[in-house]
Amino acid sequence: MKIFLIGFMGCGKSTLGRKLATKLGYDLIDLDHQIEKNTGLAVGDYFSTHGEEAFRKLESETLQAFNYPKNCVIATGGGTPCFFDNIDWMNANGTTIYIEMPPTALAKRLESGIAKRPLLRNLTPEGVLEFIESKLAEREPFYTKAALVMSGISLTADDIRAEILARN
Ligand code: S3P
């Protein structure tokens, strides 16, 4: 089974994905890392060199052409479900889980990593919360197409595992 974790930057996709994969004995595929491996560029550098549009194409191609093992957890990028037909493709090819978190919590969790995030790095600390609020509102229609929506506040890999087992 393929489990796609989706949600805004900072909601915990990579960390929860790693823990969930370990608990299930599945492989973890981190989409951003995969893109970095393929291009030899950090996502932030890819954005600066080639721009967001090129990144979105590459992200979608990587998502949809990857040779996935039978059982795996995929930590997607925050924008992945919101471009092309990516969310429909993920829903057709696995179980999607939206890790939901309010903007204030996201802003707090992203505070120390602003410089690394291409979409945040030109914002002032005050501008970050405002950006998250509007971007999240724009993205929520895509995120909520997920098969499962779970609150990310104090969410554990065990909670996700239990929810998946209950469904299958
Ligand atoms: C992005 C989120 C990032 C990365 C890129 C764009 C976004 O992934 O794909 O910087 O548009 O929200 P994370 O959600 O893993 O930080």
PDB file of C-alpha atoms and ligand atoms in Angstrom:
ATOM      1  CA  MET A   1       0.000   0.000   0.000  1.00  0.00           C
ATOM      2  CA  LYS A   2       1.128   3.545  -0.750  1.00  0.00           C
ATOM      3  CA  ILE A   3       0.471   6.185   1.887  1.00  0.00           C
ATOM      4  CA  PHE A   4       0.814   9.798   0.761  1.00  0.00           C
ATOM      5  CA  LEU A   5       1.238  12.382   3.523  1.00  0.00           C
ATOM      6  CA  ILE A   6       0.139  15.830   2.430  1.00  0.00           C
ATOM      7  CA  GLY A   7      -0.125  19.215   4.118  1.00  0.00           C
ATOM      8  CA  PHE A   8       1.427  22.634   4.497  1.00  0.00           C
ATOM      9  CA  MET A   9       5.176  23.184   5.049  1.00  0.00           C
ATOM     10  CA  GLY A  10       6.016  22.529   8.662  1.00  0.00           C
ATOM     11  CA  CYS A  11       3.044  20.254   9.458  1.00  0.00           C
ATOM     12  CA  GLY A  12       5.346  17.288  10.100  1.00  0.00           C
ATOM     13  CA  LYS A  13       5.083  15.233   6.888  1.00  0.00           C
ATOM     14  CA  SER A  14       8.758  14.209   6.803  1.00  0.00           C
ATOM     15  CA  THR A  15       9.162  13.429  10.501  1.00  0.00           C
ATOM     16  CA  LEU A  16       5.843  11.589  10.845  1.00  0.00           C
ATOM     17  CA  GLY A  17       6.515   9.864   7.521  1.00  0.00           C
ATOM     18  CA  ARG A  18       9.835   8.524   8.733  1.00  0.00           C
ATOM     19  CA  LYS A  19       8.339   7.242  11.987  1.00  0.00           C
ATOM     20  CA  LEU A  20       5.287   5.758  10.278  1.00  0.00           C
ATOM     21  CA  ALA A  21       7.431   3.969   7.681  1.00  0.00           C
ATOM     22  CA  THR A  22       9.598   2.486  10.441  1.00  0.00           C
ATOM     23  CA  LYS A  23       6.547   1.279  12.389  1.00  0.00           C
ATOM     24  CA  LEU A  24       4.972  -0.321   9.338  1.00  0.00           C
ATOM     25  CA  GLY A  25       8.236  -1.709   7.984  1.00  0.00           C
ATOM     26  CA  TYR A  26       7.656   0.281   4.772  1.00  0.00           C
ATOM     27  CA  ASP A  27      10.102   2.335   2.733  1.00  0.00           C
ATOM     28  CA  LEU A  28       9.972   6.106   3.079  1.00  0.00           C
ATOM     29  CA  ILE A  29      10.124   8.222  -0.050  1.00  0.00           C
ATOM     30  CA  ASP A  30      10.622  11.920   0.547  1.00  0.00           C
ATOM     31  CA  LEU A  31       9.623  13.685  -2.657  1.00  0.00           C
ATOM     32  CA  ASP A  32      11.784  16.782  -2.080  1.00  0.00           C
ATOM     33  CA  HIS A  33      14.830  14.581  -1.385  1.00  0.00           C
ATOM     34  CA  GLN A  34      14.103  12.577  -4.513  1.00  0.00           C
ATOM     35  CA  ILE A  35      14.025  15.779  -6.577  1.00  0.00           C
ATOM     36  CA  GLU A  36      17.270  16.907  -4.950  1.00  0.00           C
ATOM     37  CA  LYS A  37      18.852  13.562  -5.779  1.00  0.00           C
ATOM     38  CA  ASN A  38      17.727  13.749  -9.417  1.00  0.00           C
ATOM     39  CA  THR A  39      18.784  17.353 -10.000  1.00  0.00           C
ATOM     40  CA  GLY A  40      21.790  17.594  -7.707  1.00  0.00           C
ATOM     41  CA  LEU A  41      20.301  20.857  -6.396  1.00  0.00           C
ATOM     42  CA  ALA A  42      18.670  21.703  -3.078  1.00  0.00           C
ATOM     43  CA  VAL A  43      15.008  22.622  -3.636  1.00  0.00           C
ATOM     44  CA  GLY A  44      15.750  26.235  -2.644  1.00  0.00           C
ATOM     45  CA  ASP A  45      18.551  26.456  -5.206  1.00  0.00           C
ATOM     46  CA  TYR A  46      16.375  24.857  -7.867  1.00  0.00           C
ATOM     47  CA  PHE A  47      13.730  27.534  -7.220  1.00  0.00           C
ATOM     48  CA  SER A  48      16.276  30.358  -7.499  1.00  0.00           C
ATOM     49  CA  THR A  49      17.864  28.984 -10.661  1.00  0.00           C
ATOM     50  CA  HIS A  50      14.875  27.656 -12.613  1.00  0.00           C
ATOM     51  CA  GLY A  51      11.843  29.278 -10.968  1.00  0.00           C
ATOM     52  CA  GLU A  52       8.693  27.841  -9.396  1.00  0.00           C
ATOM     53  CA  GLU A  53       6.978  26.838 -12.639  1.00  0.00           C
ATOM     54  CA  ALA A  54       9.841  24.543 -13.632  1.00  0.00           C
ATOM     55  CA  PHE A  55       9.918  23.128 -10.107  1.00  0.00           C
ATOM     56  CA  ARG A  56       6.190  22.269 -10.227  1.00  0.00           C
ATOM     57  CA  LYS A  57       6.608  20.394 -13.512  1.00  0.00           C
ATOM     58  CA  LEU A  58       9.530  18.440 -12.151  1.00  0.00           C
ATOM     59  CA  GLU A  59       7.697  17.764  -8.891  1.00  0.00           C
ATOM     60  CA  SER A  60       4.684  16.382 -10.749  1.00  0.00           C
ATOM     61  CA  GLU A  61       6.839  14.244 -13.068  1.00  0.00           C
ATOM     62  CA  THR A  62       8.801  12.900 -10.107  1.00  0.00           C
ATOM     63  CA  LEU A  63       5.593  12.108  -8.194  1.00  0.00           C
ATOM     64  CA  GLN A  64       3.866  10.371 -11.071  1.00  0.00           C
ATOM     65  CA  ALA A  65       6.800   8.570 -12.704  1.00  0.00           C
ATOM     66  CA  PHE A  66       8.562   7.272  -9.609  1.00  0.00           C
ATOM     67  CA  ASN A  67       9.050   3.536  -9.440  1.00  0.00           C
ATOM     68  CA  TYR A  68       7.428   3.027  -6.028  1.00  0.00           C
ATOM     69  CA  PRO A  69       7.965  -0.123  -4.013  1.00  0.00           C
ATOM     70  CA  LYS A  70       4.735  -2.015  -3.280  1.00  0.00           C
ATOM     71  CA  ASN A  71       4.528  -0.722   0.292  1.00  0.00           C
ATOM     72  CA  CYS A  72       5.740   2.758   1.095  1.00  0.00           C
ATOM     73  CA  VAL A  73       5.076   6.052   2.824  1.00  0.00           C
ATOM     74  CA  ILE A  74       5.555   9.133   0.665  1.00  0.00           C
ATOM     75  CA  ALA A  75       6.239  12.510   2.291  1.00  0.00           C
ATOM     76  CA  THR A  76       5.169  15.012  -0.366  1.00  0.00           C
ATOM     77  CA  GLY A  77       6.075  18.707  -0.615  1.00  0.00           C
ATOM     78  CA  GLY A  78       3.620  21.291   0.727  1.00  0.00           C
ATOM     79  CA  GLY A  79       2.578  22.349  -2.769  1.00  0.00           C
ATOM     80  CA  THR A  80       2.479  18.898  -4.386  1.00  0.00           C
ATOM     81  CA  PRO A  81      -1.302  18.273  -4.183  1.00  0.00           C
ATOM     82  CA  CYS A  82      -2.107  21.743  -5.506  1.00  0.00           C
ATOM     83  CA  PHE A  83      -0.659  21.527  -9.022  1.00  0.00           C
ATOM     84  CA  PHE A  84      -1.715  19.655 -12.140  1.00  0.00           C
ATOM     85  CA  ASP A  85      -3.789  16.551 -11.343  1.00  0.00           C
ATOM     86  CA  ASN A  86      -1.463  15.478  -8.524  1.00  0.00           C
ATOM     87  CA  ILE A  87      -4.092  15.093  -5.797  1.00  0.00           C
ATOM     88  CA  ASP A  88      -6.365  13.025  -8.048  1.00  0.00           C
ATOM     89  CA  TRP A  89      -3.387  10.918  -9.100  1.00  0.00           C
ATOM     90  CA  MET A  90      -2.416  10.293  -5.461  1.00  0.00           C
ATOM     91  CA  ASN A  91      -6.011   9.417  -4.571  1.00  0.00           C
ATOM     92  CA  ALA A  92      -6.112   6.951  -7.456  1.00  0.00           C
ATOM     93  CA  ASN A  93      -2.792   5.371  -6.511  1.00  0.00           C
ATOM     94  CA  GLY A  94      -2.792   5.192  -2.732  1.00  0.00           C
ATOM     95  CA  THR A  95      -4.201   6.438   0.565  1.00  0.00           C
ATOM     96  CA  THR A  96      -3.829  10.173   1.067  1.00  0.00           C
ATOM     97  CA  ILE A  97      -3.630  11.705   4.531  1.00  0.00           C
ATOM     98  CA  TYR A  98      -3.873  15.437   5.111  1.00  0.00           C
ATOM     99  CA  ILE A  99      -2.057  16.530   8.266  1.00  0.00           C
ATOM    100  CA  GLU A 100      -4.031  19.595   9.238  1.00  0.00           C
ATOM    101  CA  MET A 101      -2.592  22.368  11.383  1.00  0.00           C
ATOM    102  CA  PRO A 102      -3.675  25.958  12.124  1.00  0.00           C
ATOM    103  CA  PRO A 103      -1.575  28.820  10.692  1.00  0.00           C
ATOM    104  CA  THR A 104      -0.309  29.981  14.107  1.00  0.00           C
ATOM    105  CA  ALA A 105       1.092  26.515  14.878  1.00  0.00           C
ATOM    106  CA  LEU A 106       2.658  26.281  11.406  1.00  0.00           C
ATOM    107  CA  ALA A 107       4.253  29.725  11.794  1.00  0.00           C
ATOM    108  CA  LYS A 108       5.755  28.716  15.132  1.00  0.00           C
ATOM    109  CA  ARG A 109       7.149  25.477  13.736  1.00  0.00           C
ATOM    110  CA  LEU A 110       8.576  27.225  10.660  1.00  0.00           C
ATOM    111  CA  GLU A 111      10.168  30.104  12.595  1.00  0.00           C
ATOM    112  CA  SER A 112      13.703  28.757  12.684  1.00  0.00           C
ATOM    113  CA  GLY A 113      13.773  27.457   9.106  1.00  0.00           C
ATOM    114  CA  ILE A 114      12.538  30.464   7.121  1.00  0.00           C
ATOM    115  CA  ALA A 115      15.809  30.991   5.244  1.00  0.00           C
ATOM    116  CA  LYS A 116      15.717  27.443   3.829  1.00  0.00           C
ATOM    117  CA  ARG A 117      12.182  27.711   2.449  1.00  0.00           C
ATOM    118  CA  PRO A 118      12.006  29.318  -0.983  1.00  0.00           C
ATOM    119  CA  LEU A 119       8.443  30.550  -0.488  1.00  0.00           C
ATOM    120  CA  LEU A 120       9.179  32.148   2.899  1.00  0.00           C
ATOM    121  CA  ARG A 121      12.702  33.437   2.686  1.00  0.00           C
ATOM    122  CA  ASN A 122      11.875  36.927   1.423  1.00  0.00           C
ATOM    123  CA  LEU A 123       9.242  37.577   4.076  1.00  0.00           C
ATOM    124  CA  THR A 124       9.595  39.417   7.371  1.00  0.00           C
ATOM    125  CA  PRO A 125       8.798  37.351  10.497  1.00  0.00           C
ATOM    126  CA  GLU A 126       5.437  39.186  10.736  1.00  0.00           C
ATOM    127  CA  GLY A 127       4.761  38.545   7.063  1.00  0.00           C
ATOM    128  CA  VAL A 128       5.161  34.793   7.512  1.00  0.00           C
ATOM    129  CA  LEU A 129       1.900  34.297   9.440  1.00  0.00           C
ATOM    130  CA  GLU A 130      -0.020  36.396   6.944  1.00  0.00           C
ATOM    131  CA  PHE A 131       1.476  34.426   4.052  1.00  0.00           C
ATOM    132  CA  ILE A 132       0.626  31.101   5.697  1.00  0.00           C
ATOM    133  CA  GLU A 133      -2.966  32.185   6.323  1.00  0.00           C
ATOM    134  CA  SER A 134      -3.600  33.155   2.725  1.00  0.00           C
ATOM    135  CA  LYS A 135      -1.629  30.283   1.144  1.00  0.00           C
ATOM    136  CA  LEU A 136      -3.334  27.724   3.351  1.00  0.00           C
ATOM    137  CA  ALA A 137      -6.772  29.092   2.443  1.00  0.00           C
ATOM    138  CA  GLU A 138      -5.830  28.803  -1.238  1.00  0.00           C
ATOM    139  CA  ARG A 139      -4.545  25.237  -0.811  1.00  0.00           C
ATOM    140  CA  GLU A 140      -7.174  23.813   1.497  1.00  0.00           C
ATOM    141  CA  PRO A 141      -9.567  22.810  -1.328  1.00  0.00           C
ATOM    142  CA  PHE A 142      -6.800  20.519  -2.606  1.00  0.00           C
ATOM    143  CA  TYR A 143      -5.653  19.234   0.783  1.00  0.00           C
ATOM    144  CA  THR A 144      -9.179  18.350   1.852  1.00  0.00           C
ATOM    145  CA  LYS A 145      -9.564  16.026  -1.123  1.00  0.00           C
ATOM    146  CA  ALA A 146      -7.446  13.590   0.923  1.00  0.00           C
ATOM    147  CA  ALA A 147      -9.021  10.302   1.949  1.00  0.00           C
ATOM    148  CA  LEU A 148      -8.209  11.039   5.590  1.00  0.00           C
ATOM    149  CA  VAL A 149      -7.852  14.341   7.413  1.00  0.00           C
ATOM    150  CA  MET A 150      -6.031  14.233  10.751  1.00  0.00           C
ATOM    151  CA  SER A 151      -5.239  17.074  13.112  1.00  0.00           C
ATOM    152  CA  GLY A 152      -1.468  17.467  13.242  1.00  0.00           C
ATOM    153  CA  ILE A 153      -1.425  18.874  16.771  1.00  0.00           C
ATOM    154  CA  SER A 154       0.182  16.169  18.932  1.00  0.00           C
ATOM    155  CA  LEU A 155      -0.391  13.623  16.140  1.00  0.00           C
ATOM    156  CA  THR A 156       1.820  10.531  16.357  1.00  0.00           C
ATOM    157  CA  ALA A 157       2.810   7.877  13.834  1.00  0.00           C
ATOM    158  CA  ASP A 158       0.859   5.386  15.984  1.00  0.00           C
ATOM    159  CA  ASP A 159      -2.311   7.455  15.565  1.00  0.00           C
ATOM    160  CA  ILE A 160      -1.898   7.384  11.787  1.00  0.00           C
ATOM    161  CA  ARG A 161      -1.149   3.678  11.786  1.00  0.00           C
ATOM    162  CA  ALA A 162      -4.250   2.918  13.866  1.00  0.00           C
ATOM    163  CA  GLU A 163      -6.405   4.985  11.523  1.00  0.00           C
ATOM    164  CA  ILE A 164      -5.052   3.206   8.453  1.00  0.00           C
ATOM    165  CA  LEU A 165      -5.478  -0.242   9.992  1.00  0.00           C
ATOM    166  CA  ALA A 166      -9.062   0.609  10.947  1.00  0.00           C
ATOM    167  CA  ARG A 167      -9.832   1.459   7.324  1.00  0.00           C
ATOM    168  CA  ASN A 168      -8.302  -1.631   5.728  1.00  0.00           C
TER     169      ASN A 168
HETATM  170  C1  S3P B   1       6.777  23.883  -0.883  1.00  0.00           C
HETATM  171  C2  S3P B   1       7.071  23.052   0.164  1.00  0.00           C
HETATM  172  C3  S3P B   1       8.378  22.403   0.306  1.00  0.00           C
HETATM  173  C4  S3P B   1       9.088  22.250  -1.035  1.00  0.00           C
HETATM  174  C5  S3P B   1       9.120  23.568  -1.759  1.00  0.00           C
HETATM  175  C6  S3P B   1       7.733  24.162  -1.987  1.00  0.00           C
HETATM  176  C7  S3P B   1       5.424  24.516  -0.968  1.00  0.00           C
HETATM  177  O1  S3P B   1       8.215  21.129   0.905  1.00  0.00           O
HETATM  178  O2  S3P B   1       8.484  21.290  -1.839  1.00  0.00           O
HETATM  179  O3  S3P B   1       9.901  24.426  -0.987  1.00  0.00           O
HETATM  180  O4  S3P B   1       5.043  25.003  -2.041  1.00  0.00           O
HETATM  181  O5  S3P B   1       4.705  24.512   0.066  1.00  0.00           O
HETATM  182  P1  S3P B   1       7.883  20.904   2.486  1.00  0.00           P
HETATM  183  O6  S3P B   1       6.409  21.009   2.656  1.00  0.00           O
HETATM  184  O7  S3P B   1       8.375  19.526   2.747  1.00  0.00           O
HETATM  185  O8  S3P B   1       8.630  21.943   3.233  1.00  0.00           O
END
